[in-house]
Short mmCIF file of C-alpha atoms in Angstrom, two decimals:
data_model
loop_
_atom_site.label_atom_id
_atom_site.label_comp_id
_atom_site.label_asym_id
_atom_site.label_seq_id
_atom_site.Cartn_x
_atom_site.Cartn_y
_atom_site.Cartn_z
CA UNK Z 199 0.00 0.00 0.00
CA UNK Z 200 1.45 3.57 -0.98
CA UNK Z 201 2.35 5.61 2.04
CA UNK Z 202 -0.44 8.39 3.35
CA UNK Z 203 -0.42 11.66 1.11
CA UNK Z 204 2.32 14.66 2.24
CA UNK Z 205 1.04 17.99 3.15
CA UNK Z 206 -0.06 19.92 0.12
CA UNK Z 207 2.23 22.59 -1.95
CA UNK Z 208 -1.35 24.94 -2.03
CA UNK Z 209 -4.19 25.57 0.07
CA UNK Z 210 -6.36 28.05 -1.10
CA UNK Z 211 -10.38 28.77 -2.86
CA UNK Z 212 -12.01 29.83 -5.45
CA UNK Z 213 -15.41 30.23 -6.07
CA UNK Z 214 -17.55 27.94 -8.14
CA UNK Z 215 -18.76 29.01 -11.89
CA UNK Z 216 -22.59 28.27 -10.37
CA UNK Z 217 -22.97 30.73 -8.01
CA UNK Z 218 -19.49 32.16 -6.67
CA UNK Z 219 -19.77 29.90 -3.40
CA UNK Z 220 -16.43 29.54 -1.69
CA UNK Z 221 -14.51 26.09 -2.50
CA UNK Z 222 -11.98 25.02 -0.54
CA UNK Z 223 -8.87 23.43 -3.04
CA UNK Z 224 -5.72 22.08 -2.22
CA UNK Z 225 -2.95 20.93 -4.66
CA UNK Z 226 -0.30 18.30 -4.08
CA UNK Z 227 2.69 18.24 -6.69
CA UNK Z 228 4.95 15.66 -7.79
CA UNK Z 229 8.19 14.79 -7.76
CA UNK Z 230 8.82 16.11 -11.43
CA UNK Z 231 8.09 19.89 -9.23
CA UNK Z 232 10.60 19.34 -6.75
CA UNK Z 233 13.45 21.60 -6.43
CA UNK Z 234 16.29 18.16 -7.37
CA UNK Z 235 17.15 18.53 -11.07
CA UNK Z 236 17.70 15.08 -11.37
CA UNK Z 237 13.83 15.00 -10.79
CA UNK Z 238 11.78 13.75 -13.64
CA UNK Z 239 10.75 16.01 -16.19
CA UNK Z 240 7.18 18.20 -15.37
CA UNK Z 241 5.64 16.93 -17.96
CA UNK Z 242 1.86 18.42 -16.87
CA UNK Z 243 0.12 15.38 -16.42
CA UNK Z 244 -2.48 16.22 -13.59
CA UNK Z 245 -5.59 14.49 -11.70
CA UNK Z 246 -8.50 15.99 -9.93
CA UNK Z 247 -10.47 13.90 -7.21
CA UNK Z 248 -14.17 14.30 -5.73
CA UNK Z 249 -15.34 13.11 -2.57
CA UNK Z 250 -18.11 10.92 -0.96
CA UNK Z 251 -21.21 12.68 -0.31
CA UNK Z 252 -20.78 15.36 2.56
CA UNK Z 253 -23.70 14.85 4.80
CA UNK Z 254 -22.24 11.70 5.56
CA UNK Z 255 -19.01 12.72 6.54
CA UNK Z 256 -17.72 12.68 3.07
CA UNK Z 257 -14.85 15.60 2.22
CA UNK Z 258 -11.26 15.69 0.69
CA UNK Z 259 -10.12 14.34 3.89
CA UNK Z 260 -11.86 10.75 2.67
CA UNK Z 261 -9.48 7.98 3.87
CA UNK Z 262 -10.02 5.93 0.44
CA UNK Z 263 -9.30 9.31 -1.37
CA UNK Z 264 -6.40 10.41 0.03
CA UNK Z 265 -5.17 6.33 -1.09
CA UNK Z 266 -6.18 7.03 -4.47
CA UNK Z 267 -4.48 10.62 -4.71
CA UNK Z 268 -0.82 9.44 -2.88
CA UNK Z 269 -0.94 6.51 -5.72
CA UNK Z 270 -1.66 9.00 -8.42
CA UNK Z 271 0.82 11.53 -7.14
CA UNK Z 272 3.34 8.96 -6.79
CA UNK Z 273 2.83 7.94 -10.53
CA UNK Z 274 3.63 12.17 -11.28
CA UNK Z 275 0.21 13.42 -11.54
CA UNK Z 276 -0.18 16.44 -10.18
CA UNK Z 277 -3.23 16.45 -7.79
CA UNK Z 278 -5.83 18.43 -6.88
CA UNK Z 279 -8.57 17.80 -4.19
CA UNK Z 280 -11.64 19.82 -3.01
CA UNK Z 281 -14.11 20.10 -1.24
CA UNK Z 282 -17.94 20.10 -2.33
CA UNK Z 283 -19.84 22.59 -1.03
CA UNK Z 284 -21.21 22.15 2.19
CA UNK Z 285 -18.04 19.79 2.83
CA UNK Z 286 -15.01 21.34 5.28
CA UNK Z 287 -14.96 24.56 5.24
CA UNK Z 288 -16.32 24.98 1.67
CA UNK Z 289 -19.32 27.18 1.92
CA UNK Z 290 -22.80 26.48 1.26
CA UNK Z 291 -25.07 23.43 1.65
CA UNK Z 292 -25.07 19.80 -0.24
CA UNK Z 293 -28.15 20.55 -2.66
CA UNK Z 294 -30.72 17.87 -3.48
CA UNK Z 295 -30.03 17.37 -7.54
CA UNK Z 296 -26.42 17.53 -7.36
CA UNK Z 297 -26.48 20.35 -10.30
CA UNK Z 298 -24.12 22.93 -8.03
CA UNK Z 299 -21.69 20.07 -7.12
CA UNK Z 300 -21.37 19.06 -10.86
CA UNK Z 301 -20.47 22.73 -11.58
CA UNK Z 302 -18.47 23.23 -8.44
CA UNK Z 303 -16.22 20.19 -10.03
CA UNK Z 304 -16.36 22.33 -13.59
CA UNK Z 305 -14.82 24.94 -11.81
CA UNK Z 306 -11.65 22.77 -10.04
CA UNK Z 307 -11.80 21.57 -13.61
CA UNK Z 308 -10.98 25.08 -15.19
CA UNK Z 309 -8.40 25.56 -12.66
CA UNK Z 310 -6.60 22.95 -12.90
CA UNK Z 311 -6.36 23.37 -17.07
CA UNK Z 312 -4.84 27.36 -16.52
CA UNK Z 313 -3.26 25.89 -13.59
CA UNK Z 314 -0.72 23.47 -15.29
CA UNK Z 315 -0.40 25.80 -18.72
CA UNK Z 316 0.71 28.78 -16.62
CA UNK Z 317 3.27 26.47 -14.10
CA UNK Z 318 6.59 25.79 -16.00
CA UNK Z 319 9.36 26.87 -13.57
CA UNK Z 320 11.84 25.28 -15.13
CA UNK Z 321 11.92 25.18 -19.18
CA UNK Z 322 12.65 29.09 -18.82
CA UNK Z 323 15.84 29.18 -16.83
CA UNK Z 324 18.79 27.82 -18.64
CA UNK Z 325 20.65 27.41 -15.34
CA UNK Z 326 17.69 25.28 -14.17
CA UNK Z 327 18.95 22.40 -16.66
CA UNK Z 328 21.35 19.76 -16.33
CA UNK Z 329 23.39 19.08 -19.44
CA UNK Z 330 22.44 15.27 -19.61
CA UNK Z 331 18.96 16.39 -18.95
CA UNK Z 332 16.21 15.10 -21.66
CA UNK Z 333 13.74 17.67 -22.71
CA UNK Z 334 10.12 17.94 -21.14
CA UNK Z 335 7.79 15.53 -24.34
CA UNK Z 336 5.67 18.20 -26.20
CA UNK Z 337 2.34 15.56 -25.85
CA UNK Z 338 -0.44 16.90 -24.68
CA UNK Z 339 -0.23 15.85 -20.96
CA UNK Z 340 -3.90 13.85 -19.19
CA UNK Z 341 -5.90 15.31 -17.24
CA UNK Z 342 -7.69 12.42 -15.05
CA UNK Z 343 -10.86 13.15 -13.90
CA UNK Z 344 -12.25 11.11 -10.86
CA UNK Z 345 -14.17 10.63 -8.08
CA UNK Z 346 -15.42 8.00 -5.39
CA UNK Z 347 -19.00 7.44 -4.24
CA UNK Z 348 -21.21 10.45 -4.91
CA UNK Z 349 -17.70 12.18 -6.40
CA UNK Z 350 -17.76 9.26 -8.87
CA UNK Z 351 -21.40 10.27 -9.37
CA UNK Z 352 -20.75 13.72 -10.44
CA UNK Z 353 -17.81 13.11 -12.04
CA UNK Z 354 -19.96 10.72 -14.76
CA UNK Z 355 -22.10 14.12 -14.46
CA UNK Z 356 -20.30 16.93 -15.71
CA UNK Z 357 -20.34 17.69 -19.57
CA UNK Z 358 -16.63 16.98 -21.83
CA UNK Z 359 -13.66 18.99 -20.99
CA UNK Z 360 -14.41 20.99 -24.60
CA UNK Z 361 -17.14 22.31 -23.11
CA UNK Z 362 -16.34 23.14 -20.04
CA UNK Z 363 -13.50 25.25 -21.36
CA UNK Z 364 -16.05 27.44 -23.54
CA UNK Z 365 -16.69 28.72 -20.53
CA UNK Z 366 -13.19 29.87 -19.83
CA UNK Z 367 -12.15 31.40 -22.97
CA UNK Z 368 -13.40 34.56 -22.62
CA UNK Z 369 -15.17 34.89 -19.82
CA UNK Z 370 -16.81 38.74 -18.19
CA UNK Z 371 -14.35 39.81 -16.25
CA UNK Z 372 -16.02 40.55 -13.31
CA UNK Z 373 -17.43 36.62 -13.77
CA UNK Z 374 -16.49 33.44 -11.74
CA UNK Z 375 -14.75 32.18 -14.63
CA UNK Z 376 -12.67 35.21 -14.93
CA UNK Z 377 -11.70 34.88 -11.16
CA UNK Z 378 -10.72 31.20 -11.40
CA UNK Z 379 -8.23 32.12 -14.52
CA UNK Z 380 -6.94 34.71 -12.66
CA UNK Z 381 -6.32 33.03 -9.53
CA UNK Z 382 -4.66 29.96 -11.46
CA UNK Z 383 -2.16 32.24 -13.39
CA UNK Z 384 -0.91 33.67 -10.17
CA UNK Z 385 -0.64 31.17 -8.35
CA UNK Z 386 1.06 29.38 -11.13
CA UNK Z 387 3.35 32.30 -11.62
CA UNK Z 388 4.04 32.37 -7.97
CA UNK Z 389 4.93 28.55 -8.06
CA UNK Z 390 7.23 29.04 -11.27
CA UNK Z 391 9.42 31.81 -9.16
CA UNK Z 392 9.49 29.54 -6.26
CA UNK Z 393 10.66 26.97 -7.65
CA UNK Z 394 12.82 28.12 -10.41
CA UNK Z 395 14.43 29.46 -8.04
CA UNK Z 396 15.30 26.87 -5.67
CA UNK Z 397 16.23 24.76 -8.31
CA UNK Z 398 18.63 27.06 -9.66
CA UNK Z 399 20.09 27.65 -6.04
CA UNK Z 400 21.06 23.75 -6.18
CA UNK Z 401 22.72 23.88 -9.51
CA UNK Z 402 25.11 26.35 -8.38
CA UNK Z 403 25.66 24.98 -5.30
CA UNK Z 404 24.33 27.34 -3.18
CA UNK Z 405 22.31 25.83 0.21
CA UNK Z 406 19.04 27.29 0.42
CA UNK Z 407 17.99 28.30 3.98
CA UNK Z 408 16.37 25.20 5.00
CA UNK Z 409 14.01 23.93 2.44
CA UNK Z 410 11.49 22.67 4.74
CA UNK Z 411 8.03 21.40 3.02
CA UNK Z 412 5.97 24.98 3.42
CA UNK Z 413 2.25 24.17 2.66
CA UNK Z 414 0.79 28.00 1.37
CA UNK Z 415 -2.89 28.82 2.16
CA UNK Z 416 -4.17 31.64 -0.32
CA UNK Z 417 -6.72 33.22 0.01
CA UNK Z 418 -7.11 32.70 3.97
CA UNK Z 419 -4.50 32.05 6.45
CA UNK Z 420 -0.99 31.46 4.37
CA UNK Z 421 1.65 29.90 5.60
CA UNK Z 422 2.88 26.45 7.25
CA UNK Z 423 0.37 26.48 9.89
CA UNK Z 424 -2.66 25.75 7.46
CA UNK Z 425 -4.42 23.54 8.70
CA UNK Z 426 -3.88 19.88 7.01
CA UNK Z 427 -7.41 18.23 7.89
CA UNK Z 428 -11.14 19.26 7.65
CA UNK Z 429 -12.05 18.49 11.02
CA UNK Z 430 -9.10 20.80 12.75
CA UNK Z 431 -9.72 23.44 14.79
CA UNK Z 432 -10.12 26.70 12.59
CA UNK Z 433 -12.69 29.55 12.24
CA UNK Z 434 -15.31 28.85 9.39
CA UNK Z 435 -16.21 32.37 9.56
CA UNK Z 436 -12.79 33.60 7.61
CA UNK Z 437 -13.76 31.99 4.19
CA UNK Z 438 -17.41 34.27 4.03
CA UNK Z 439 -15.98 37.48 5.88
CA UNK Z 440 -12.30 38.30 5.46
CA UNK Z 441 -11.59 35.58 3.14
CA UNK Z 442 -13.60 36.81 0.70
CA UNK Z 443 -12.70 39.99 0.78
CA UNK Z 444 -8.89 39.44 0.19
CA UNK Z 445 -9.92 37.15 -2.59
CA UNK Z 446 -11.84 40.12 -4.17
CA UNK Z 447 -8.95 42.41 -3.58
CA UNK Z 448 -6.13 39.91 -4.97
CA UNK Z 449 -8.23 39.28 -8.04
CA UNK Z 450 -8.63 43.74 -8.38
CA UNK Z 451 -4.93 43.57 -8.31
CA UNK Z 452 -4.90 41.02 -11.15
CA UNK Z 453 -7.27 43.01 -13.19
CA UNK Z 454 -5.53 46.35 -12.61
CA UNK Z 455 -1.66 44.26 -13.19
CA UNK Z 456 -3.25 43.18 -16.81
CA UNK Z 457 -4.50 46.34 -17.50
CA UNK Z 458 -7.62 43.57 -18.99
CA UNK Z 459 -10.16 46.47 -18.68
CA UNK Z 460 -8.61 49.10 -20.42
CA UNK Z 461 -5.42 48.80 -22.03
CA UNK Z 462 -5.70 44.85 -23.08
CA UNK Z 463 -2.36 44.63 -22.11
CA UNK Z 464 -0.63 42.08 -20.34
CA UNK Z 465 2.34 41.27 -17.45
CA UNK Z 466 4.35 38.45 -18.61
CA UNK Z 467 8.30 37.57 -17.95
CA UNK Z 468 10.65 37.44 -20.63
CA UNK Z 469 13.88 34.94 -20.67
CA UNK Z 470 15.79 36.49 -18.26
CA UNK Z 471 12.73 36.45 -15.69
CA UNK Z 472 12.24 40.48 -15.77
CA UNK Z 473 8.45 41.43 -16.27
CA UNK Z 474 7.26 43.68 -18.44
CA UNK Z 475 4.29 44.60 -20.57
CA UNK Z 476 3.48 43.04 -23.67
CA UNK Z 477 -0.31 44.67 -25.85
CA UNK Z 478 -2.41 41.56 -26.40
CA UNK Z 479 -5.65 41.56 -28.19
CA UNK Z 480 -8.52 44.52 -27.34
CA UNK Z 481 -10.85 43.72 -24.14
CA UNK Z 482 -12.49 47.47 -24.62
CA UNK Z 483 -15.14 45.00 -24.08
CA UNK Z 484 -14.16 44.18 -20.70
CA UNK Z 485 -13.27 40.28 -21.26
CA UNK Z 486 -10.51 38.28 -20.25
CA UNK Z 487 -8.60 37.17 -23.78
CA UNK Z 488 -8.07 33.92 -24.90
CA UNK Z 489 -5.41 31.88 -24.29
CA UNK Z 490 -3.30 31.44 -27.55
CA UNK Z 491 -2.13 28.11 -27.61
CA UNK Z 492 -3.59 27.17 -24.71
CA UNK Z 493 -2.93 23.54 -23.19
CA UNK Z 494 -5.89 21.13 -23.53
CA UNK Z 495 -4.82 18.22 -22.14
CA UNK Z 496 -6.17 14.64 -22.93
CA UNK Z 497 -8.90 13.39 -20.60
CA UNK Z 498 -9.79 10.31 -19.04
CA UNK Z 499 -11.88 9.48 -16.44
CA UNK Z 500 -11.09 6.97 -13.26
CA UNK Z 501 -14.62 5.76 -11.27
CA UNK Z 502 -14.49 3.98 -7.79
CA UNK Z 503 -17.69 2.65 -6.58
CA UNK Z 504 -19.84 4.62 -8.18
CA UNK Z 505 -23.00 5.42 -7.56
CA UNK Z 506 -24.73 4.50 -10.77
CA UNK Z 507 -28.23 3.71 -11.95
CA UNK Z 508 -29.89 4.36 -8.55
CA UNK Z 509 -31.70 6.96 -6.14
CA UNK Z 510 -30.52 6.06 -2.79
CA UNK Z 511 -32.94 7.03 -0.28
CA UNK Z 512 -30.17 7.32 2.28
CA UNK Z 513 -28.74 9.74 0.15
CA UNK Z 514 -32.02 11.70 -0.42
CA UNK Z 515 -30.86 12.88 -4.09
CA UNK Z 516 -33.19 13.93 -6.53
CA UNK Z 517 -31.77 11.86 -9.28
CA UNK Z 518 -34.36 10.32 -11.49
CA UNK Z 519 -33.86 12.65 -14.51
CA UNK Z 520 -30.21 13.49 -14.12
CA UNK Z 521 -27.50 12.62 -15.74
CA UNK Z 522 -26.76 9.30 -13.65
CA UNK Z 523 -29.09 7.56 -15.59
CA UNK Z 524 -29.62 6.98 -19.12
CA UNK Z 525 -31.41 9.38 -20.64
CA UNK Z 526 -31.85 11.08 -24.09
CA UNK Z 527 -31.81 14.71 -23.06
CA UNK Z 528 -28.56 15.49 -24.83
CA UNK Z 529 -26.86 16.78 -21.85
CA UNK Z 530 -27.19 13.81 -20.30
CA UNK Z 531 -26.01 11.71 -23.19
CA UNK Z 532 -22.78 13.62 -23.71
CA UNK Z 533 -21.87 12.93 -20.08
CA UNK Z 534 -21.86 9.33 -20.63
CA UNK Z 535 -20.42 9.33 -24.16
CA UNK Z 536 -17.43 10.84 -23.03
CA UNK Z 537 -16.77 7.64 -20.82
CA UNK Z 538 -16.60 5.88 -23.83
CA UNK Z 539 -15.03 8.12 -26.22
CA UNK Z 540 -12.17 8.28 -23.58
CA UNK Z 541 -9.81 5.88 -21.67
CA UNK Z 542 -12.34 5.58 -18.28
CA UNK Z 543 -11.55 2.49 -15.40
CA UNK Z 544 -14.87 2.05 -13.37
CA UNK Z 545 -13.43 -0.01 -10.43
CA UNK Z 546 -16.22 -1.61 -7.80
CA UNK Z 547 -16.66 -4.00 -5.24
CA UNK Z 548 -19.77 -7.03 -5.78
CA UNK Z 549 -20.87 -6.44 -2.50
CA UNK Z 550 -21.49 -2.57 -2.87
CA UNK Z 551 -24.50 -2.23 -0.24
CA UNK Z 552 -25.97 0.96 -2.64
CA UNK Z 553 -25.23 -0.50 -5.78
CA UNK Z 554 -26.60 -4.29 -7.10
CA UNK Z 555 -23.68 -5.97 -8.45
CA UNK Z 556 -26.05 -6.78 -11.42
CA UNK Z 557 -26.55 -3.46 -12.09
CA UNK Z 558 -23.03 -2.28 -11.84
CA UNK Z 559 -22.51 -5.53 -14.20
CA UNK Z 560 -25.30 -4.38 -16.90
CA UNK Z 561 -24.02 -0.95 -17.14
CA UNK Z 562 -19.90 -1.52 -17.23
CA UNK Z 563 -20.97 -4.14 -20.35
CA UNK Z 564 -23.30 -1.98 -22.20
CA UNK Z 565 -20.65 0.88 -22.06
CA UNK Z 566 -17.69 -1.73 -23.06
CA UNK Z 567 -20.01 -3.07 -25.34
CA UNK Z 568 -20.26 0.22 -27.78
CA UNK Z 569 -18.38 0.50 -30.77
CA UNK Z 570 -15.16 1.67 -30.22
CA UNK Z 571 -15.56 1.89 -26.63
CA UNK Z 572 -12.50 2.67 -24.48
CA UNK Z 573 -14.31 2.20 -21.02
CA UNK Z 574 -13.76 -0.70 -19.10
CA UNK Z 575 -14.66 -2.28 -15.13
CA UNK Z 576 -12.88 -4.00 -12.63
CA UNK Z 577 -14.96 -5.92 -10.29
CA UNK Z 578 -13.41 -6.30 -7.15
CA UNK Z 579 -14.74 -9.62 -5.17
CA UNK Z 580 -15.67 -9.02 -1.58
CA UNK Z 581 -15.19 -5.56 -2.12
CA UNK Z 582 -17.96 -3.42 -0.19
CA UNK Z 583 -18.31 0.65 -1.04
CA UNK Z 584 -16.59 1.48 1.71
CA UNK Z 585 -13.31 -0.64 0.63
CA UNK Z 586 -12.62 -1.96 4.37
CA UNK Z 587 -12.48 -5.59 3.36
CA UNK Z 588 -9.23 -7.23 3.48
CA UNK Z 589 -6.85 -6.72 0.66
CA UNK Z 590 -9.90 -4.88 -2.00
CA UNK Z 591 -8.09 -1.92 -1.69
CA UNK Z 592 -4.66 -2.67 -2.31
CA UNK Z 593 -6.72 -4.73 -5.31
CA UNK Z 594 -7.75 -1.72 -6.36
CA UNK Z 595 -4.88 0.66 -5.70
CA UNK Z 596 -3.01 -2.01 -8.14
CA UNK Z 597 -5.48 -1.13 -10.64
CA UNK Z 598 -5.46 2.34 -10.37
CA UNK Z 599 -1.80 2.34 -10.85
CA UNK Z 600 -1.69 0.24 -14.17
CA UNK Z 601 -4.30 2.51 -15.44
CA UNK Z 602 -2.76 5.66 -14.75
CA UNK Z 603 0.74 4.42 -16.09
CA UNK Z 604 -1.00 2.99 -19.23
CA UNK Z 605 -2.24 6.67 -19.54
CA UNK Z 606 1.16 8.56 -19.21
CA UNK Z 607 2.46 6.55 -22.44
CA UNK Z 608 -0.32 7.35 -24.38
#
C-alpha cells in the first residue's frame, strides 16, 4: 500500500462558476516539481479527485481518497482535491439534484487546465537544466478526472472537458470564470518563481535556507500552519468574511496588473525572468482574452464505486432525470459518451450495499459493449463501497496504478 499523502504545496479557494460559493482546493505536486534537477521532467500530467457525499461525513479528507491521490501523485500526476460545497470549510449546503456540485467540479476543472499551462518553472531558466537532462515531451499531458462514491457520481455528471472550457475562454471579467483564470495564473506564476528558483540555487551549489516542506494557504491564512485536515480546529467564519474579501482584492490587483479592462495589455516575464508589458488583443469589451495556444490536455476518467443507476434514499438525491441515468436529453447523453469516447476504469466491489452488483454488471458491459468503446470495469470480489475488506483496496490501488501508467504513455 502507498504511504499516506504529504502535506499539500497549495491551500487556497475559489469560487464555483454556479454561483461564486467559496470552495476550498488544495494541490499536491509531484516529484517532477521538486526543487532536485535530477527530478523527472514536469511533464503536466495532472488528476483531480471528488469526494463521498458530505452529509455523511464525506470531504477531501476521505481515507479511500487520500489512497487514491498518494498513488496518483506517486505515478507524477499532479493532484488536486476539493471540497464540495457544504463539505469542510467549503461554503454552502449539499443541494438535493447535485447540479451545483457538478459545476463546483467544472470549476476545479478550469483551474486545474490554466493551472498546469501557466506552471513551468523550469523550461525558462537555462541554469535550471542539467546538461544530460532530456527535454520535457511536447504531448499533450492527461488530465484524469475522478471521483469515489457520490464524487464518482458527479464526475460521470459533468459535460466533456471541450465544453467546459467554452466557458473559460473569454469569460466577463467581473465573472467566476474570470476569477478562477486569474487566480490559477498567479498562483502558477508564484509557483514558477518559487521553484525556479530553488532549483537554480542547487545547480550552483548554493544551500538554500532550510528547504522545509511549506504548505501555502491563499486566500485565507498562508503559511505552514494551514491547517492539514477538515475536522481541525479553525474559524469557518474567515472563508465568508475576510476571506472573501482578500480574494476580491487579490483578483482587483490582477485586473488592474493586466490592464484587462482598459489597455488589453498584459504582465508576462521574458527569458531572463524580468516582467514587463506586452499589448495583447482589445478587451475594450471588458473580457478576459483567450489563451493562444492554450494547453488542452487529454482526458480520461477513473470511477471507484460509483454510484450509478440508482436513487438512494439514504442519500435523499433527486436523481431520477439526471444525468446518472440513461437518458436522451442530450446533456445527459454527452456525459456518458465521453466515458466511452475516452480511456475511463470504473473499479467496484460485488458487494457494494448501494449498488446491485447486477446493475453495476449491466451498465460496465453496455458501455464496453459500444463500438469503439475505451471504457472498461474491474470488479473487485468481496469488495464493499466502503473498501474496508481485506486486501480490495490494495486490489484496487493495483489497478489504479496500471491505469494511470497505461495513460502517461499514451
Amino acid at each position: 500500500m502507498d504511504k499516506g499523502l504529504p502535506d499539500p504545496a497549495l491551500t487556497f479557494t475559489i469560487p464555483s462558476i454556479q454561483d461564486g460559493t467559496v470552495l476550498d482546493c488544495r494541490i499536491y505536486h509531484p516529484a517532477s516539481l521538486s526543487a532536485n534537477p535530477r527530478s523527472p521532467a514536469w511533464t503536466k500530467h495532472a488528476a483531480i479527485l471528488a469526494h463521498p457525499y458530505a452529509p455523511l461525513g464525506g470531504s477531501y479528507d476521505d481515507p479511500v481518497l487520500e489512497v487514491i491521490a498518494a498513488t496518483l501523485l506517486r505515478c507524477g500526476y499532479l493532484v488536486a482535491t476539493f471540497n464540495f460545497r457544504g463539505a469542510g470549510h467549503s461554503a454552502g449546503k449539499t443541494s438535493w439534484s447535485a447540479k451545483p456540485e457538478r459545476e463546483d467540479y467544472m470549476s476545479v476543472v478550469g483551474f486545474i487546465v490554466y493551472y498546469i499551462h501557466t506552471l513551468d518553472p523550469f523550461k525558462a531558466r537555462k541554469q535550471c537544466r542539467l546538461d544530460n537532462e532530456d527535454p520535457a515531451p511536447t504531448a499533450s499531458p492527461t488530465l484524469l478526472m475522478a471521483g469515489y462514491s457520490y464524487g464518482a457520481m458527479v464526475t460521470m455528471s459533468i459535460p466533456p472537458l471541450t465544453n467546459i472550457l467554452e466557458l473559460f475562454a473569454t469569460p466577463e471579467s467581473h465573472a467566476h470564470a474570470a476569477q478562477i483564470r486569474l487566480r490559477a495564473e498567479s498562483l502558477a506564476e508564484q509557483q514558477n518563481d518559487v521553484l525556479g528558483d530553488a532549483r537554480a540555487a542547487l545547480l550552483q551549489h548554493r544551500s538554500p535556507s532550510s528547504p522545509t516542506k511549506r504548505s501555502i494557504r491563499i486566500g485565507g491564512e498562508e503559511g505552514s500552519q494551514s491547517p492539514r485536515h477538515s475536522g481541525d480546529s479553525f474559524d469557518r467564519r474567515s472563508f465568508s468574511g475576510d476571506h472573501e474579501e482578500g480574494f476580491r482584492h487579490s483578483v482587483h490587483e490582477l485586473l488592474h496588473k493586466r490592464k484587462v479592462l482598459r489597455h488589453g495589455l498584459h504582465l508576462h516575464k521574458d527569458k531572463h525572468g524580468k516582467r514587463s508589458h506586452t499589448p495583447e488583443q482589445d478587451n475594450a469589451d471588458g473580457k478576459l482574452h483567450a489563451i493562444v495556444g492554450l494547453t488542452v490536455p487529454k482526458t480520461a476518467y477513473l470511477l471507484v464505486s460509483p454510484l450509478q443507476g440508482i436513487v438512494p434514499h439514504l442519500l435523499a438525491l433527486n436523481l431520477a432525470t439526471s444525468a446518472f441515468t440513461r437518458s436522451r436529453h442530450p446533456e445527459a447523453q454527452a456525459a456518458e459518451d465521453k466515458l466511452v469516447e475516452n480511456h475511463t476504469l470504473a473499479i467496484f466491489g460485488d458487494t457494494d450495499v448501494f449498488v446491485g452488483i447486477t446493475k453495476l454488471r449491466s451498465w460496465e458491459q453496455r458501455l464496453r459493449g459500444q463500438d469503439g468503446s475505451k471504457f472498461r470495469g474491474l470488479e473487485v470480489a468481496t469488495g464493499g463501497h466502503f473498501w474496508v475488506e481485506q486486501g480490495v483496496l490494495v486490489k484496487a490501488t493495483e489497478a489504479i496504478k496500471e491505469f494511470s501508467a497505461e495513460l502517461l504513455d499514451m
